[in-house]
Structures are given as C-alpha cells and as structure tokens.
Tab-separated table of C-alpha atoms in Angstrom:
chain	number	residue	atom	x	y	z
A	1	MET	CA	7.381	-19.190	-24.428
A	2	VAL	CA	10.661	-19.151	-22.493
A	3	PRO	CA	10.874	-22.222	-20.225
A	4	LEU	CA	10.507	-21.756	-16.475
A	5	GLU	CA	13.978	-23.161	-15.806
A	6	TYR	CA	15.675	-20.294	-17.637
A	7	TYR	CA	14.049	-17.724	-15.385
A	8	LEU	CA	14.998	-19.745	-12.316
A	9	VAL	CA	18.625	-19.907	-13.482
A	10	VAL	CA	18.717	-16.123	-13.939
A	11	ALA	CA	17.105	-15.617	-10.528
A	12	GLY	CA	19.636	-18.004	-8.994
A	13	ILE	CA	22.588	-16.186	-10.566
A	14	ILE	CA	21.364	-12.788	-9.379
A	15	PHE	CA	20.704	-14.171	-5.893
A	16	THR	CA	24.224	-15.612	-5.760
A	17	ILE	CA	25.735	-12.297	-6.855
A	18	GLY	CA	23.809	-10.591	-4.061
A	19	MET	CA	25.001	-13.146	-1.514
A	20	ILE	CA	28.628	-12.734	-2.615
A	21	GLY	CA	28.162	-8.983	-2.255
A	22	VAL	CA	26.904	-9.328	1.320
A	23	ILE	CA	29.863	-11.521	2.263
A	24	VAL	CA	32.653	-9.739	0.379
A	25	ALA	CA	31.786	-6.028	0.393
A	26	ARG	CA	33.156	-3.803	3.154
A	27	ASN	CA	31.052	-0.745	2.445
A	28	ILE	CA	27.811	-0.987	4.405
A	29	ILE	CA	25.789	0.693	1.644
A	30	ILE	CA	26.973	-1.868	-0.940
A	31	ILE	CA	25.993	-4.660	1.462
A	32	PHE	CA	22.563	-3.128	1.750
A	33	MET	CA	22.202	-2.951	-2.022
A	34	SER	CA	23.195	-6.617	-2.291
A	35	ILE	CA	20.299	-7.466	0.023
A	36	GLU	CA	17.979	-5.637	-2.371
A	37	LEU	CA	19.447	-7.702	-5.214
A	38	MET	CA	18.620	-10.933	-3.372
A	39	LEU	CA	15.053	-9.789	-2.687
A	40	ASN	CA	14.659	-9.018	-6.372
A	41	ALA	CA	15.939	-12.410	-7.447
A	42	ALA	CA	13.283	-13.959	-5.208
A	43	ASN	CA	10.689	-11.722	-6.850
A	44	LEU	CA	11.727	-12.918	-10.301
A	45	ALA	CA	11.362	-16.562	-9.264
A	46	MET	CA	7.928	-15.829	-7.766
A	47	ILE	CA	6.645	-14.198	-10.964
A	48	ALA	CA	8.075	-17.011	-13.110
A	49	PHE	CA	6.320	-19.660	-11.020
A	50	SER	CA	3.139	-17.611	-11.029
A	51	ARG	CA	3.158	-17.486	-14.838
A	52	ASN	CA	3.888	-21.177	-15.047
A	53	LEU	CA	1.057	-22.186	-12.710
A	54	GLY	CA	-1.392	-19.636	-14.096
A	55	SER	CA	-2.147	-18.432	-10.571
A	56	MET	CA	-1.954	-14.871	-9.283
A	57	GLY	CA	-0.731	-15.745	-5.797
A	58	GLY	CA	2.862	-14.985	-6.751
A	59	HIS	CA	1.977	-11.465	-7.806
A	60	VAL	CA	0.441	-10.730	-4.417
A	61	MET	CA	3.501	-12.239	-2.748
A	62	VAL	CA	5.787	-9.940	-4.766
A	63	PHE	CA	3.624	-7.004	-3.698
A	64	MET	CA	4.220	-7.988	-0.057
A	65	ILE	CA	7.955	-8.429	-0.649
A	66	MET	CA	8.132	-4.926	-2.122
A	67	THR	CA	6.428	-3.530	0.992
A	68	VAL	CA	8.913	-5.359	3.190
A	69	ALA	CA	11.797	-4.057	1.040
A	70	ALA	CA	10.559	-0.480	1.368
A	71	ALA	CA	10.226	-0.812	5.147
A	72	GLU	CA	13.627	-2.481	5.353
A	73	ALA	CA	15.241	0.271	3.258
A	74	ALA	CA	13.786	3.007	5.467
A	75	VAL	CA	14.872	1.407	8.753
A	76	GLY	CA	18.204	0.151	7.424
A	77	LEU	CA	19.214	3.492	5.970
A	78	SER	CA	18.384	5.255	9.229
A	79	ILE	CA	20.592	2.696	11.005
A	80	ILE	CA	23.368	3.559	8.529
A	81	ILE	CA	22.936	7.263	9.295
A	82	ALA	CA	23.096	6.588	13.039
A	83	LEU	CA	26.167	4.409	12.528
A	84	PHE	CA	27.882	7.039	10.419
A	85	ARG	CA	27.159	9.659	13.055
A	86	ASN	CA	28.859	7.535	15.721
A	87	ARG	CA	31.766	6.019	13.766
A	88	ASP	CA	32.229	8.570	10.966
A	89	SER	CA	32.813	5.766	8.476
A	90	ALA	CA	30.816	3.489	6.198
A	91	ASN	CA	33.286	0.619	6.563
A	92	ILE	CA	31.890	-2.312	8.523
A	93	ASP	CA	35.347	-3.358	9.746
A	94	GLU	CA	35.182	-0.447	12.148
A	95	VAL	CA	31.919	-1.697	13.617
A	96	ASN	CA	33.332	-4.529	15.704
A	97	LEU	CA	32.031	-3.802	19.188
A	98	MET	CA	29.868	-6.939	19.267
A	99	LYS	CA	32.166	-9.080	17.161
A	100	TRP	CA	33.284	-12.323	18.729
B	1	MET	CA	12.266	-13.564	-30.744
B	2	GLU	CA	10.970	-14.007	-27.214
B	3	LEU	CA	13.989	-16.088	-26.278
B	4	ALA	CA	16.391	-13.541	-27.806
B	5	ILE	CA	14.831	-10.735	-25.777
B	6	PHE	CA	14.964	-12.890	-22.662
B	7	ILE	CA	18.666	-13.676	-23.132
B	8	LEU	CA	19.630	-10.061	-23.854
B	9	THR	CA	17.636	-8.715	-20.916
B	10	SER	CA	18.905	-11.255	-18.437
B	11	LEU	CA	22.472	-10.624	-19.608
B	12	VAL	CA	22.005	-6.921	-18.919
B	13	ALA	CA	20.509	-7.747	-15.511
B	14	ILE	CA	23.342	-10.096	-14.523
B	15	VAL	CA	26.186	-7.851	-15.744
B	16	ALA	CA	24.658	-4.836	-13.994
B	17	ALA	CA	24.214	-6.910	-10.810
B	18	LEU	CA	27.897	-7.891	-10.965
B	19	LEU	CA	28.905	-4.256	-11.402
B	20	VAL	CA	26.828	-3.325	-8.332
B	21	ILE	CA	29.168	-5.294	-6.085
B	22	LEU	CA	32.352	-4.574	-8.068
B	23	GLN	CA	32.078	-0.786	-8.031
B	24	ARG	CA	33.598	1.025	-5.078
B	25	ASN	CA	31.710	4.250	-5.592
B	26	PRO	CA	28.253	3.729	-4.012
B	27	ILE	CA	26.564	6.182	-6.368
B	28	ALA	CA	27.728	4.158	-9.408
B	29	SER	CA	26.458	1.043	-7.621
B	30	VAL	CA	23.018	2.587	-7.182
B	31	MET	CA	22.909	3.424	-10.896
B	32	TYR	CA	23.776	-0.163	-11.853
B	33	LEU	CA	21.167	-1.414	-9.396
B	34	VAL	CA	18.569	0.725	-11.177
B	35	THR	CA	19.679	-0.892	-14.459
B	36	THR	CA	19.150	-4.364	-12.971
B	37	PHE	CA	15.705	-3.414	-11.727
B	38	VAL	CA	14.627	-2.040	-15.109
B	39	ALA	CA	15.911	-5.181	-16.853
B	40	GLN	CA	13.939	-7.292	-14.369
B	41	ALA	CA	10.868	-5.175	-15.067
B	42	ILE	CA	11.205	-6.183	-18.731
B	43	LEU	CA	11.323	-9.833	-17.672
B	44	PHE	CA	8.179	-9.256	-15.586
B	45	ILE	CA	6.352	-7.831	-18.601
B	46	GLN	CA	7.425	-10.880	-20.574
B	47	LEU	CA	5.896	-13.039	-17.842
B	48	ARG	CA	2.599	-11.119	-18.233
B	49	ALA	CA	2.927	-9.362	-14.884
B	50	ALA	CA	2.242	-5.825	-16.110
B	51	PHE	CA	1.188	-4.363	-12.759
B	52	ILE	CA	4.198	-5.778	-10.904
B	53	ALA	CA	6.528	-4.513	-13.641
B	54	ILE	CA	5.189	-0.978	-13.254
B	55	LEU	CA	5.455	-1.257	-9.459
B	56	GLN	CA	9.042	-2.435	-9.907
B	57	VAL	CA	9.944	0.685	-11.876
B	58	ILE	CA	8.004	3.171	-9.733
B	59	VAL	CA	8.608	1.769	-6.243
B	60	TYR	CA	11.948	-0.016	-6.556
B	61	ALA	CA	13.856	1.854	-9.255
B	62	GLY	CA	12.148	5.107	-8.318
B	63	ALA	CA	11.379	5.510	-4.636
B	64	ILE	CA	13.729	3.090	-2.866
B	65	MET	CA	16.750	3.939	-5.013
B	66	VAL	CA	16.188	7.679	-4.532
B	67	LEU	CA	16.203	6.972	-0.784
B	68	PHE	CA	19.581	5.246	-1.213
B	69	LEU	CA	21.000	8.155	-3.224
B	70	PHE	CA	19.657	10.603	-0.682
B	71	VAL	CA	21.373	8.819	2.210
B	72	ILE	CA	24.663	8.463	0.294
B	73	MET	CA	24.715	12.179	-0.389
B	74	LEU	CA	23.732	12.889	3.222
B	75	LEU	CA	26.649	10.814	4.507
B	76	ASN	CA	29.147	12.984	2.656
B	77	LEU	CA	31.643	10.151	2.094
B	78	ARG	CA	35.215	11.075	1.407
B	79	ARG	CA	36.853	10.054	-1.841
B	80	GLU	CA	39.446	7.838	-0.101
B	81	ASP	CA	36.685	5.762	1.509
B	82	PHE	CA	35.887	4.219	-1.861
B	83	GLY	CA	39.258	2.801	-2.873
B	84	LYS	CA	39.968	2.148	-6.513
B	85	ASP	CA	37.171	2.352	-9.031
B	86	ILE	CA	36.584	0.149	-12.023
B	87	LYS	CA	36.318	2.618	-14.863
B	88	LEU	CA	34.101	1.815	-17.803
B	89	ARG	CA	35.709	3.497	-20.776
B	90	PHE	CA	33.170	2.433	-23.369
B	91	LYS	CA	30.744	5.286	-23.492
B	92	PRO	CA	29.417	4.522	-27.023
B	93	LEU	CA	28.929	0.905	-25.985
B	94	ALA	CA	27.038	2.000	-22.886
B	95	ILE	CA	24.751	4.202	-24.962
B	96	ALA	CA	24.193	1.338	-27.420
B	97	PHE	CA	23.251	-1.003	-24.566
B	98	ALA	CA	20.827	1.544	-23.164
B	99	MET	CA	19.226	1.843	-26.604
B	100	VAL	CA	18.912	-1.953	-26.873
B	101	LEU	CA	17.240	-2.039	-23.459
B	102	LEU	CA	14.816	0.697	-24.484
B	103	ILE	CA	13.892	-0.989	-27.772
B	104	GLU	CA	13.437	-4.308	-25.976
B	105	THR	CA	11.071	-2.672	-23.512
B	106	LEU	CA	8.977	-1.245	-26.317
B	107	VAL	CA	8.907	-4.549	-28.228
B	108	VAL	CA	7.919	-6.542	-25.150
B	109	ILE	CA	5.203	-4.095	-24.126
B	110	ASN	CA	3.845	-4.132	-27.663
B	111	ALA	CA	3.800	-7.916	-27.762
B	112	SER	CA	2.099	-8.279	-24.378
B	113	LEU	CA	-0.597	-5.753	-25.272
B	114	VAL	CA	-1.822	-7.832	-28.200
B	115	PRO	CA	-4.796	-9.768	-26.766
B	116	ALA	CA	-4.430	-12.870	-28.956
B	117	GLN	CA	-1.124	-13.847	-27.374
B	118	PRO	CA	-0.147	-17.455	-26.576
B	119	GLY	CA	-1.149	-17.296	-22.908
B	120	ALA	CA	-4.526	-18.800	-23.740
B	121	ASP	CA	-4.264	-20.809	-20.521
B	122	LEU	CA	-4.387	-17.525	-18.612
B	123	SER	CA	-7.399	-15.410	-17.805
B	124	ALA	CA	-7.761	-12.063	-19.549
B	125	THR	CA	-6.985	-10.104	-16.385
B	126	PHE	CA	-3.864	-12.098	-15.478
B	127	GLY	CA	-1.291	-9.718	-14.033
B	128	SER	CA	-3.320	-6.580	-14.688
B	129	VAL	CA	-4.195	-4.016	-12.035
B	130	GLN	CA	-7.709	-5.433	-11.935
B	131	GLY	CA	-6.549	-9.012	-11.462
B	132	VAL	CA	-3.964	-8.279	-8.775
B	133	GLY	CA	-6.326	-5.886	-7.000
B	134	LYS	CA	-9.100	-8.468	-6.875
B	135	GLU	CA	-6.782	-11.067	-5.366
B	136	LEU	CA	-5.408	-8.509	-2.930
B	137	PHE	CA	-8.807	-7.461	-1.594
B	138	THR	CA	-10.474	-10.873	-1.473
B	139	THR	CA	-8.193	-13.865	-0.916
B	140	TYR	CA	-5.287	-11.972	0.587
B	141	LEU	CA	-7.175	-9.230	2.432
B	142	TYR	CA	-5.765	-10.039	5.882
B	143	PRO	CA	-2.057	-9.994	4.892
B	144	PHE	CA	-2.742	-6.834	2.896
B	145	GLU	CA	-4.115	-5.120	5.987
B	146	LEU	CA	-1.122	-6.339	7.985
B	147	THR	CA	1.268	-4.542	5.609
B	148	SER	CA	-0.131	-1.241	6.899
B	149	VAL	CA	1.018	-2.229	10.399
B	150	LEU	CA	4.429	-3.070	8.957
B	151	LEU	CA	4.687	0.341	7.301
B	152	ILE	CA	3.722	2.122	10.535
B	153	VAL	CA	6.429	0.184	12.392
B	154	ALA	CA	8.957	1.112	9.686
B	155	ILE	CA	8.069	4.816	9.889
B	156	LEU	CA	8.367	4.832	13.672
B	157	GLY	CA	11.593	2.830	13.535
B	158	ALA	CA	13.179	5.177	11.013
B	159	VAL	CA	12.256	8.245	13.058
B	160	VAL	CA	13.567	6.725	16.291
B	161	MET	CA	16.814	5.504	14.745
B	162	ALA	CA	17.664	8.709	12.897
B	163	LYS	CA	16.936	11.006	15.848
B	164	LYS	CA	19.972	12.441	17.580
B	165	LYS	CA	18.508	12.306	21.064
B	166	LEU	CA	15.249	10.785	22.156
C-alpha cells in the first residue's frame, strides 16, 4: 500500500499549483479553473485520510465538496458572463472599480 | 506495482495541473484540467473509493467542465486576448501518455475489484455506492438535506446573475 504521506505530498503540490494560478493568472476563467484545482487537491487529501483511518466520513465530505463546487461553478460562470457583458474582456486587470 | 502506478498517475496529474495555469488558451486549459481530474480519479480508485472516483469523472470531468467549455464558447474571446501559447509539439508522446493512463485505469480497476485485496482492515462495502449511501442517509442525513438548499440557491443565483435586466 502507498503510504499516506505520498498522497498528501501530491495533494499539496496540486493545491500549490492552484494557488499560484489564482495569484498569477490574468484571465478570469483560468483563475476559476485554479480554484477547481485547489478544491480537488483537498478532495484527494480527504480520500487519502479516509482510507488511512478506515472511516467513510471523508467520502461523504468529498460528496459535499463536489456539490459546493458545482454550485460555485454555476454562480461563478454566470458572474463571468455578466462581467464580460459589461467590460467586454476576460482580463481581471480591467475590473478595478473596487480596487484600493 | 501499486507504487509505480501511483507515481505515474500523480506525475500526469501534476504536469497537467501545471499546464492548466501555463496555457493561455482557456479551452486547452479546460482539456488539461480534465486530464488532472481523470488522473485523480485513478488515485481515488487506488484508495478504494470507487463511488467517489465515478462521481469525479461524471460530475467533475463531465458536467462541470462542459459548463466551463460552454461559457468559454459563449464569451467568444478574441485570439489576441490569449497572448502567446505554449505549443506542445509531441503528438506521439501525448498519445503514448494517454495510452499509459488508460492502461493504468484498467489495471487499477481490475486490482480493486478482486475481493481478497490487502484492505482487510476495511469493511466489504468501503467506498462502494452502498457504503457511501448508507453513511449519507444515516449519519450525515442533515448535511445531505442542506445541500439541496445550497443547490436551489445556486440555481437562483445563476439565473439572477446571468439575466440582462431584472
């Protein structure tokens, strides 16, 4: 059996990649996809812990996270559509009305 | 064998995740994101979470990613919005990697279907539809019911946000 730590390392790397994407990317759709990446890394850690502890709680938690991700994708993408309709661009540098 | 599959799969997942944020073309990014999700589904199967792995492929790689593609095509982005693209010029290599991923999936599914597998510490229904469903409708019934409220809110929110005029 593959040790738990290996899965956690992979989850950590994927989470970090997602975080870098959120900070660095300028395209709002790429930022959104990076958020999905981070959610998935959390899912992987949950399942790994669940296997290690022999308890099914993690599976149910992942189920909930998937529901949240679906809801978030629906609302977020409609926000992107509304934004694109107003600004005619997917670049977040042009959305600076509330920037300090 | 198990470790080799784990290393290969997680390498695919990490490289595809890197390409998601390195690509400028959002459609290519979505495709790499699907690759990451499928690789993670293989890891889930390896962790004896069969139901979650199938959900990952159907809901994440299927439904949510199609929603992304749909919105990207709806936005009608211009070519100059993307900037420079990182071109992958290794088509045979890409096909070979896809084949490796496919074979891995089959091997892992085969191995996890054999009942006399190591996980003797686990119950027989661990990670199956039956096991997850039982947990969902007994211990975690209240949060499960609350997700329906969440979905209603998301539907209403999406309709309100995407409407031109209220």
